[in-house]
């Protein structure tokens, strides 16, 4: 039986005692003060040393959180995860302490932020709940949703530096708001809550597809054949890219029939239940179970788990790493996120299948790293339309006169309050309804930037005689199920929403999509287009009405519709090449605007520098060459194109220390040789990798083909994709079974002789010894090794990824 009590002071004393012996500690506060961190520091340090799972999320609202508090948190223990909620000016006021010990669960929700006064003498009201496991786990689940939300960033040296600058700028600008925060007296700044809080709105269930006989159909047939071939060839991982509406979940269920135990992971609750239903239809003999904040059915044959629940150490370690034969990760484009990475590194399934409609990046750099370059099947919505498996579209680009250049950009989105000031205008609403009336059909889905915009536009449309609703987390007048029923029956003309239908949820009969929001993410834009492309007997095509203003991505968003390879068009061409069954029209004003935006693009070097800084901030340190490639918005190749060397870029950007700059200039010729040498095969870099394996002091020692042979052979045969791409010709197939003489002969002929002949004396092959001629004397020896290894790792990864990309086109 749970125990509930009101705590009005000295909450910290109770919390400290429980933290010291905790299994997990999750803290959520709207702001954090140095005094509060120091008050809990010793307890948190002790818990971390006892390997407790510790996570802390705090906010930047009104810049009250002290940079010193964040630095203090960072100093406690590297195992403590700290994230900062970037509020963008929207109020953020949660306060909760979730502590789990061997004696049970302890949950506090109330008014106490992380400050000494709030945890000791201050007047606070907190409800403390003990021994209520069900409630505790539900709150834990909600915490994880916030902790890994897109509005949060990891707290590290780089992000603290940025926040410190924002903190100083804010308090310099508003000196009258500065309050004297001391360790004796700290007062919380409380402002009225606003209506518009959440953009992470709940979802609804997708209507079950009419399958009749449960067999693969359309794209599923081809995809299943490729998946099974991939599995039979010995692969351990694969990804399938299939446009929304082609049945990715059913495909996963058909493939899962050949495995004993299956784990299906998703980040939305409704997707889990929808997937469980699909698997039950395809595999009625298998037991199924949900594993989330409320339900723990982990013993089933097919477990459908929330990624946020499994991100918690206690739930992840409740399973053996070898518990599942197949792991399916839904919406695999999220898999680079921290919440997914923990799962990927913990479990060791027989096979990992990632399914997605929209990989985050066009060249799938993250995906390549996660599934060993094996894209088993790929079909975007344009090809599916050509095959008559999705509905054609008629696109209308409508000029939007709003000046978005005056609205503050917060890194990945516009400032919500400033954006609302521009959007909530009668004249803009009038332009929107005119465009809609001109092009609409019968059932419209309207994507907005915020709840307030959705409510405002729905009310405006209703005043003009239409019947619409805004559908969001705060809507109480009509249920989601009822709203969809009314739209499908024709009672409603339109549903206004924010991101309710982004992933996994559809209304197949929707025949009109209206965008009244700036395109901040091409992934989200593609997902939302897909909401109107399902085949349905009531429509011949889907109308897409898109307001185009001078917002970010406006000049590149049209590439989403382009059939041409890589979206490349002749200079001066704006309109993309779409399937014959589709139509594409843009206002002349909108075309002129796109041309103007393209001309005003930021200089290339500055764009690359900004992309680099984004990755540096995410990691909290300077990224390696490979990390920049995998995580950077532009990849790493443009840095080579511009500077002919990653480390030359670092020198240009002022990112090298004095000693690093000296080492770079001393060995620049060598670094550029490793970066530029041609590679028809991977052999040169595999040989260099073999040398680097000998360590910092001896990597540059001469090496014979025989000495390199064991590493060389193991590297190219240990991973199936490497063997398939670069060790599969008849001449090298004979080497799959290790034979030192044959492998050594190949090494001497291919990388050694060829590279020594093209290196202009930097490399020689004499008396059967391959030697790199660098002068490793002095302090720069460690940097010579480090920089060489960075380049080698990047080139190997890029080589295999590029070969796989070419295969999949």
PDB file of C-alpha atoms in Angstrom, residues 94 99 103 111 121 305 326 332 352 390 400 455 533 543 619 626 628 639 660 686 734 777:
ATOM      1  CA  UNK A  94       8.369  20.773 -13.689  1.00  0.00           C
ATOM      2  CA  UNK A  99      14.572   7.639  -6.461  1.00  0.00           C
ATOM      3  CA  UNK A 103      13.540  -0.813  -0.183  1.00  0.00           C
ATOM      4  CA  UNK A 111       7.608  23.027  -6.018  1.00  0.00           C
ATOM      5  CA  UNK A 121      14.549  26.107   4.834  1.00  0.00           C
ATOM      6  CA  UNK A 305       8.946  -2.262 -26.075  1.00  0.00           C
ATOM      7  CA  UNK A 326      15.524 -10.716 -33.987  1.00  0.00           C
ATOM      8  CA  UNK A 332      15.150   3.581 -37.692  1.00  0.00           C
ATOM      9  CA  UNK A 352      18.929  -6.522 -36.400  1.00  0.00           C
ATOM     10  CA  UNK A 390       0.576   5.042 -53.432  1.00  0.00           C
ATOM     11  CA  UNK A 400       3.716  33.404 -48.202  1.00  0.00           C
ATOM     12  CA  UNK A 455      -6.747  26.718 -32.629  1.00  0.00           C
ATOM     13  CA  UNK A 533      -0.617   9.305 -50.111  1.00  0.00           C
ATOM     14  CA  UNK A 543      -3.699  17.736 -53.234  1.00  0.00           C
ATOM     15  CA  UNK A 619      29.837  15.802 -28.499  1.00  0.00           C
ATOM     16  CA  UNK A 626      34.742  10.035 -38.910  1.00  0.00           C
ATOM     17  CA  UNK A 628      32.120  14.712 -38.407  1.00  0.00           C
ATOM     18  CA  UNK A 639      35.753  19.623 -45.981  1.00  0.00           C
ATOM     19  CA  UNK A 660      48.883  20.381 -32.925  1.00  0.00           C
ATOM     20  CA  UNK A 686      43.637  -1.750 -44.576  1.00  0.00           C
ATOM     21  CA  UNK A 734      40.462 -18.116 -53.154  1.00  0.00           C
ATOM     22  CA  UNK A 777      61.255  12.508 -33.685  1.00  0.00           C
TER      23      UNK A 777
END
